[in-house]
Tab-separated table of C-alpha atoms in Angstrom:
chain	number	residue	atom	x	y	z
A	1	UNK	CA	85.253	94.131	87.103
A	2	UNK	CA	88.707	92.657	87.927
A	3	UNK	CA	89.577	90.840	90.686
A	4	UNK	CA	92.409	90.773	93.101
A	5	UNK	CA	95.192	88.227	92.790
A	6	UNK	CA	97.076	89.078	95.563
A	7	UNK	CA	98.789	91.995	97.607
A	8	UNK	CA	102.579	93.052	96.749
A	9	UNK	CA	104.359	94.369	99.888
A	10	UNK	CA	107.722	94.248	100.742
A	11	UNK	CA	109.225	95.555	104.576
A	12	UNK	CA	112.663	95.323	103.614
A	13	UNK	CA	114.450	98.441	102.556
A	14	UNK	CA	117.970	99.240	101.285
A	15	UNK	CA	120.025	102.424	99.217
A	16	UNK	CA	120.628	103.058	96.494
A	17	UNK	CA	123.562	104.978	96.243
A	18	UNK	CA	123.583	107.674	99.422
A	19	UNK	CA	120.347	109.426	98.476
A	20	UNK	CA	117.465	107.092	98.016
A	21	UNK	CA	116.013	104.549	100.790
A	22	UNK	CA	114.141	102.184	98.867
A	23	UNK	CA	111.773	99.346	99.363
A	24	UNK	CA	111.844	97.485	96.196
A	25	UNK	CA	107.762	96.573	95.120
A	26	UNK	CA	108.772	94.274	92.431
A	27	UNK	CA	111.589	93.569	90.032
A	28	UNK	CA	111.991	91.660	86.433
A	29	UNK	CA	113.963	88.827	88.899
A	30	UNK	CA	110.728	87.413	90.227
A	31	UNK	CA	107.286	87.064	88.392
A	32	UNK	CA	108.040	89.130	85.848
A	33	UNK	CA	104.796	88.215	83.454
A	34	UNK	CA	102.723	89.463	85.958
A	35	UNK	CA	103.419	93.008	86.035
A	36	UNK	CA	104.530	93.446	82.428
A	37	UNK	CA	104.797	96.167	80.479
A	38	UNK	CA	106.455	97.395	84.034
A	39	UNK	CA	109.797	96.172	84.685
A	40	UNK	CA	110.197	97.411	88.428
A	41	UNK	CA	108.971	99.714	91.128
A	42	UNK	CA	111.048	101.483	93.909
A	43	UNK	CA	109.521	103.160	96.398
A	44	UNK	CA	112.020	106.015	98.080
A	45	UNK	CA	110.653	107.402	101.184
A	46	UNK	CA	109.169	108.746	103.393
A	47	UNK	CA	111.970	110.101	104.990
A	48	UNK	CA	113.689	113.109	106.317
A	49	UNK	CA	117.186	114.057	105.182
A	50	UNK	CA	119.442	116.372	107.440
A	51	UNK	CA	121.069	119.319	105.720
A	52	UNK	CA	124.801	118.929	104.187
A	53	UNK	CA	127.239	120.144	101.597
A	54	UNK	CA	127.606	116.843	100.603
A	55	UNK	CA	126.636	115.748	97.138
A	56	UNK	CA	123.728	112.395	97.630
A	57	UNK	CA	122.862	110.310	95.390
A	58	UNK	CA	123.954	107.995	92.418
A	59	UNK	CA	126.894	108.518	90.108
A	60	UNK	CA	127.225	107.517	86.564
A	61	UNK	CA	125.802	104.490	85.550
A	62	UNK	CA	124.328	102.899	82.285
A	63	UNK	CA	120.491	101.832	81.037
A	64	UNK	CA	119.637	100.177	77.782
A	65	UNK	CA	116.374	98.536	76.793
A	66	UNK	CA	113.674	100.004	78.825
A	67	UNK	CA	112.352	103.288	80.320
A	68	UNK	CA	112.609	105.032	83.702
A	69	UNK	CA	110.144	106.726	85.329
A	70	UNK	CA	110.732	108.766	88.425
A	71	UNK	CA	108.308	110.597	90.350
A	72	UNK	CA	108.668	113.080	93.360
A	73	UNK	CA	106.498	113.901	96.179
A	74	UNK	CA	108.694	115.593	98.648
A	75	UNK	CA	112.698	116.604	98.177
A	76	UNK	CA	114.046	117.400	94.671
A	77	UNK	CA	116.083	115.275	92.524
A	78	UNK	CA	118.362	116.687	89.452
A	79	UNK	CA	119.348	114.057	86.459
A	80	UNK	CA	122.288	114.502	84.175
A	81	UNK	CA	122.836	112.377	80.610
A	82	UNK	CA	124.906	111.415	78.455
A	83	UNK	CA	122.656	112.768	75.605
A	84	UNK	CA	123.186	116.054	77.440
A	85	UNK	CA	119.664	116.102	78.515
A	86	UNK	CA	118.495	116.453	82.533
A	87	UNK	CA	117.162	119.526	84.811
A	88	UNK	CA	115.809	119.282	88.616
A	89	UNK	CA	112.540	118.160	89.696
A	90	UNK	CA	110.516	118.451	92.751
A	91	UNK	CA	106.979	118.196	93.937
A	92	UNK	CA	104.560	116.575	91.079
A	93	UNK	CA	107.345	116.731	88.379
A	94	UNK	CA	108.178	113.714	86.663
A	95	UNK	CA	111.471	112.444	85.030
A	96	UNK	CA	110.679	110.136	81.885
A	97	UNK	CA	113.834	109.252	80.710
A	98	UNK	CA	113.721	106.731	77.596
A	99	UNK	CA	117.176	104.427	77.925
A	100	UNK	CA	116.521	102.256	74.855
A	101	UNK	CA	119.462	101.823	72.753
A	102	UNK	CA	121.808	103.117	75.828
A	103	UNK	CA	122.224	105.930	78.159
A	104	UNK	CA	124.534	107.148	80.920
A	105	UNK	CA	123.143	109.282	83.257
A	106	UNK	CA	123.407	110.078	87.463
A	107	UNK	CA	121.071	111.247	89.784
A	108	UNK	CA	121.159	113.323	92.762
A	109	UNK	CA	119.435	115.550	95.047
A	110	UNK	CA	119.384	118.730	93.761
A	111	UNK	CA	122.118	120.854	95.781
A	112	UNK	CA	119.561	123.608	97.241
A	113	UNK	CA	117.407	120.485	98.716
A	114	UNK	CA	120.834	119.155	99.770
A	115	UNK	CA	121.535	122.505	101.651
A	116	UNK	CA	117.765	122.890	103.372
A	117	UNK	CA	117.499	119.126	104.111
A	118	UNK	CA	113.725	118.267	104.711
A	119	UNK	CA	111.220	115.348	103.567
A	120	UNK	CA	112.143	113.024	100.916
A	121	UNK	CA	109.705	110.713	98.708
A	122	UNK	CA	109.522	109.387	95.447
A	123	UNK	CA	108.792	107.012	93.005
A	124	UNK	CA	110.999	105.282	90.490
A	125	UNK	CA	109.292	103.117	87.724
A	126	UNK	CA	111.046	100.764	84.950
A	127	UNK	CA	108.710	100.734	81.973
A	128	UNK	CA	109.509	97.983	79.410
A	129	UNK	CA	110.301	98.768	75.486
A	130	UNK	CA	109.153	95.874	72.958
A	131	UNK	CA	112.248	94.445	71.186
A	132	UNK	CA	111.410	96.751	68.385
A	133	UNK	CA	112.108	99.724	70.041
A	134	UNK	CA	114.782	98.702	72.470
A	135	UNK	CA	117.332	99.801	70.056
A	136	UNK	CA	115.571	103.064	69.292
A	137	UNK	CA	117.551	106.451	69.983
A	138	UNK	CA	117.571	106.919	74.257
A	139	UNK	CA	115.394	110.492	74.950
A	140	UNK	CA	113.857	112.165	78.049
A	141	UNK	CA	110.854	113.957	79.061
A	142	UNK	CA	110.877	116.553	81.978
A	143	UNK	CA	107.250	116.685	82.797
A	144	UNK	CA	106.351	119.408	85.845
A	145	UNK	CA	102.767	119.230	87.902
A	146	UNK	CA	101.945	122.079	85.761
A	147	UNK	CA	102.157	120.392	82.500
A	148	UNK	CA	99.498	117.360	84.255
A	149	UNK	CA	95.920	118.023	83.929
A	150	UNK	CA	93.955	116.940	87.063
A	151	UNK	CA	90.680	115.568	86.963
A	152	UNK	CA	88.022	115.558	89.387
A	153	UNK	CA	86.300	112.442	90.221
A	154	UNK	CA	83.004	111.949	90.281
A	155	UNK	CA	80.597	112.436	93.079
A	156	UNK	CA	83.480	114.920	94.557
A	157	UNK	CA	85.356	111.566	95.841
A	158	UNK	CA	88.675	113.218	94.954
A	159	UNK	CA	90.941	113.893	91.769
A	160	UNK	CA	93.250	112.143	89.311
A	161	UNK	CA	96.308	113.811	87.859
A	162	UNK	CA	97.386	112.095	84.501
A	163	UNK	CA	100.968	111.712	84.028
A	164	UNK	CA	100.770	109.147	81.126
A	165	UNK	CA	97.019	107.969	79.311
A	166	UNK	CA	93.699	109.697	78.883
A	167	UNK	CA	90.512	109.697	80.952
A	168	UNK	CA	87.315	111.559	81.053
A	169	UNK	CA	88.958	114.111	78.635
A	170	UNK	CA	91.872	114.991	79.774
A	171	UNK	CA	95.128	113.180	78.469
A	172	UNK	CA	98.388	112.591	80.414
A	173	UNK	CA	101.676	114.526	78.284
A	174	UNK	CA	104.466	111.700	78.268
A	175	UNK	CA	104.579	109.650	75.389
A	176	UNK	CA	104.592	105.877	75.715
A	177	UNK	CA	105.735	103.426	73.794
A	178	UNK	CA	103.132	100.926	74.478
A	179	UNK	CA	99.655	101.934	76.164
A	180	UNK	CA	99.278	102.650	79.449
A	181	UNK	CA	97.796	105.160	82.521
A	182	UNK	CA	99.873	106.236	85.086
A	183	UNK	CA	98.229	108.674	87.714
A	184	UNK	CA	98.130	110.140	90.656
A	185	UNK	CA	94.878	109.490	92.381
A	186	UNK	CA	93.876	111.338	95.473
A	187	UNK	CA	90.210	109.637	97.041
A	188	UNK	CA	88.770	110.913	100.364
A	189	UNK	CA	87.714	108.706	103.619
A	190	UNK	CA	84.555	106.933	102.528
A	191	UNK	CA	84.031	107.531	98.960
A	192	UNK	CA	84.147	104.621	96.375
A	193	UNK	CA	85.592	105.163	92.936
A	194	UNK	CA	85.750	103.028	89.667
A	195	UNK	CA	88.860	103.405	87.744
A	196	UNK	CA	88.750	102.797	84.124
A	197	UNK	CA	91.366	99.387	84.161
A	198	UNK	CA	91.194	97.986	80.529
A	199	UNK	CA	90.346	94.494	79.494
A	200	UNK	CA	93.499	92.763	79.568
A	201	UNK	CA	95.944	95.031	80.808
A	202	UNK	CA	98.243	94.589	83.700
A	203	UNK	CA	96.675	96.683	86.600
A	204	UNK	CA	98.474	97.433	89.589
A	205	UNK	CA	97.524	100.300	91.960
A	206	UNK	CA	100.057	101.412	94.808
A	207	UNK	CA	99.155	103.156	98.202
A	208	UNK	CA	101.392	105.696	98.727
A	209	UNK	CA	99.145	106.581	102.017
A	210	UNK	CA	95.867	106.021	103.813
A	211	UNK	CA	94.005	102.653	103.175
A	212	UNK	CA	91.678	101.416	100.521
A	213	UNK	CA	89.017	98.369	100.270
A	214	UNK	CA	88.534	96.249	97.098
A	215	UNK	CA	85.523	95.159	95.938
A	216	UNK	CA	86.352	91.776	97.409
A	217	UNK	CA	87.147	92.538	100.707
A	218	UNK	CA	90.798	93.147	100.356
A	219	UNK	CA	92.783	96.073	102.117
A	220	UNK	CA	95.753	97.433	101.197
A	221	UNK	CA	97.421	100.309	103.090
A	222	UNK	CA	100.843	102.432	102.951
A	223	UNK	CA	103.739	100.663	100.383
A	224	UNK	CA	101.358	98.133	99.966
A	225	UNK	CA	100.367	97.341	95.705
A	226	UNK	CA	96.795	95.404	94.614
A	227	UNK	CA	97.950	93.495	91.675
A	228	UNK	CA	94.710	92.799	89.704
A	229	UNK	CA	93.873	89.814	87.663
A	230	UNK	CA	93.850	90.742	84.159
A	231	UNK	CA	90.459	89.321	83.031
A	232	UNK	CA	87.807	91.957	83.418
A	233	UNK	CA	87.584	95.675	82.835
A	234	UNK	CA	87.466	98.203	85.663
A	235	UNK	CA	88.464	98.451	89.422
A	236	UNK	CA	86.635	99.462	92.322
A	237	UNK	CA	87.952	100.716	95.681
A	238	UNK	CA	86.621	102.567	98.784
A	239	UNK	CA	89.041	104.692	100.782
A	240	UNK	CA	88.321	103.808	104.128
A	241	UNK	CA	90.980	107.312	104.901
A	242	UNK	CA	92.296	109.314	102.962
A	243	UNK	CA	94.664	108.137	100.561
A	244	UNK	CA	96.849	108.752	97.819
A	245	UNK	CA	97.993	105.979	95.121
A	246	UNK	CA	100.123	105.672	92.095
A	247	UNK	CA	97.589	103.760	89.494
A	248	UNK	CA	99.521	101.836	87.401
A	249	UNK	CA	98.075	100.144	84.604
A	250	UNK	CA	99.138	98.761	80.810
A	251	UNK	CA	99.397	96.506	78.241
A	252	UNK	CA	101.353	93.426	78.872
A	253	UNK	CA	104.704	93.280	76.559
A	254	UNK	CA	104.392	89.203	75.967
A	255	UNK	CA	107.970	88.973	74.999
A	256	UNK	CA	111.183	87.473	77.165
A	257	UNK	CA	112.744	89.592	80.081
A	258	UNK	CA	116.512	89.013	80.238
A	259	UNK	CA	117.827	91.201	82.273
A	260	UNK	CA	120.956	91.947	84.392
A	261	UNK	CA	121.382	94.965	86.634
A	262	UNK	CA	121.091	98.070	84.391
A	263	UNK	CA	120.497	96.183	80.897
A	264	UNK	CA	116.558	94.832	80.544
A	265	UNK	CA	116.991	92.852	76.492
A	266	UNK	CA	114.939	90.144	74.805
A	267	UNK	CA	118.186	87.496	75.107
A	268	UNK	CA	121.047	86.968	77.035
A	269	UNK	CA	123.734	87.708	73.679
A	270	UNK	CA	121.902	90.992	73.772
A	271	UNK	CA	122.816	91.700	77.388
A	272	UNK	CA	126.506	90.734	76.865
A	273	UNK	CA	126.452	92.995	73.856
A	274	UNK	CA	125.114	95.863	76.113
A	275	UNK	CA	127.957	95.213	78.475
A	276	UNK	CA	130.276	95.455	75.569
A	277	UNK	CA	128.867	98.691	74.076
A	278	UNK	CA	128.765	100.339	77.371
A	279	UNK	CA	132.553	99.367	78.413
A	280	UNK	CA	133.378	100.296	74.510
A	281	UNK	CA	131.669	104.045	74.831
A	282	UNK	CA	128.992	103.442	72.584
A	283	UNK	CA	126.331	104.555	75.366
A	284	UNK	CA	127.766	108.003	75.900
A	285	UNK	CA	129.362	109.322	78.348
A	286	UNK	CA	128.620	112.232	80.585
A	287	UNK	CA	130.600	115.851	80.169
């Protein structure tokens, strides 16, 4: 089994654009190795938005070099790109939107959630590329809860719904780049689970809600992340309520981060050279 290495938490919120309240987890600025092949976690929510006309959210902006994952709970959010890709997606539905070689794209709540105001939660995820697909062709995957196959755990201690990966069967419809499972896991008060976490891989659960117990002892509870060592294979944890978490596990990309804001590259010429393709129109642009 793994052990813990410590708890991620973070109190401190802030926007991004008008639309999403964010605690960041983690980020590719600090202690990057440790959570490779992900990049960065912000957690949006909970919250309660008041009806308006007005258009939230996050205007144009540019990506190369890595993936982003976004993942809603409550609210809608509706994506536009510049390969002409996007649609509106609200409780279960995933965005998987591949940047690589460069996209543009914005992001807003969709206007009917807009109108209705209501609760708001979600989940964005950078996912790394390895510098041999960084320059690949940018793509996206619209994923709804109908397209993810849920899982029942065993001993009736809850379910698993498999966005990305395979387990006991059933296997998760967005393609990755590099292996890795990310699920929604649902356990009930007092049941303890074992979740498959390779040898190896980078595993690092989130509670979205409720409160779990690590083999060791530990506790982690709502926004909080167990960040596992990677020696090891497999991770137990009794719910001590009932609680929902984002598992998050993969194989480490052991390559340089550079990044800067948008751009996530193997070097720091590669970042300027992102700057100048995206100032130069070679990223697209949106219609």
């Amino acid at each position: 089994m793994k052990n813990v290495s410590f708890i991620q938490r973070n109190t401190q919120g802030h926007w991004v654009g008008d639309g999403f309240p964010v605690r960041t987890l983690f980020s590719y600025n600090a202690n990057a190795a440790a959570f490779s092949p992900f990049l960065m976690l912000d957690y949006g929510g909970p919250t309660t938005f008041d009806a308006t006309t007005k258009r939230r959210g996050v205007g144009a902006h540019p990506h190369r070099g890595f993936e982003t994952v976004t993942i809603v709970y409550d609210g809608e959010v509706s994506h536009r790109d510049s390969t002409g890709a996007g649609g509106t997606i609200g409780p279960g539905d995933v965005q998987w939107m591949t940047a690589a070689a460069g996209i543009v794209h914005e992001e807003f709540h969709s206007e009917a959630f807009a109108r209705s105001g209501g609760p708001f939660q979600m989940v964005q995820l950078w996912v790394n590329l390895p510098a041999h697909d960084k320059m690949a062709p940018p793509g996206y995957q619209g994923i709804t809860v109908a397209q993810t196959p849920t899982v029942a755990l065993p001993d009736g201690a809850g379910t698993a719904r498999l966005i990305a990966g395979e387990w006991l069967g059933a296997q998760g419809p967005a393609h990755t780049f590099t292996p890795m499972q990310v699920w929604d896991v649902q356990i009930k008060a007092g049941h303890t689970v074992t979740l498959p976490a390779p040898e190896g891989h980078t595993t690092v659960p989130l509670v979205l809600k409720g409160r779990v117990k690590t083999q060791g002892g530990a506790e982690a509870s709502d926004a909080e992340m167990i960040v596992y060592e990677r020696s090891g294979e497999g991770v137990t944890l009794t719910a001590v309520t009932d609680t929902t978490l984002l598992w998050l596990a993969g194989e480490p990309i052991d390559e340089p981060v550079v990044g800067y804001g948008p751009f996530v590259m193997n070097t720091e010429a590669e970042i300027h050279q992102a700057f100048a393709d995206y100032q130069s129109g070679k990223m697209g642009r949106l219609g």
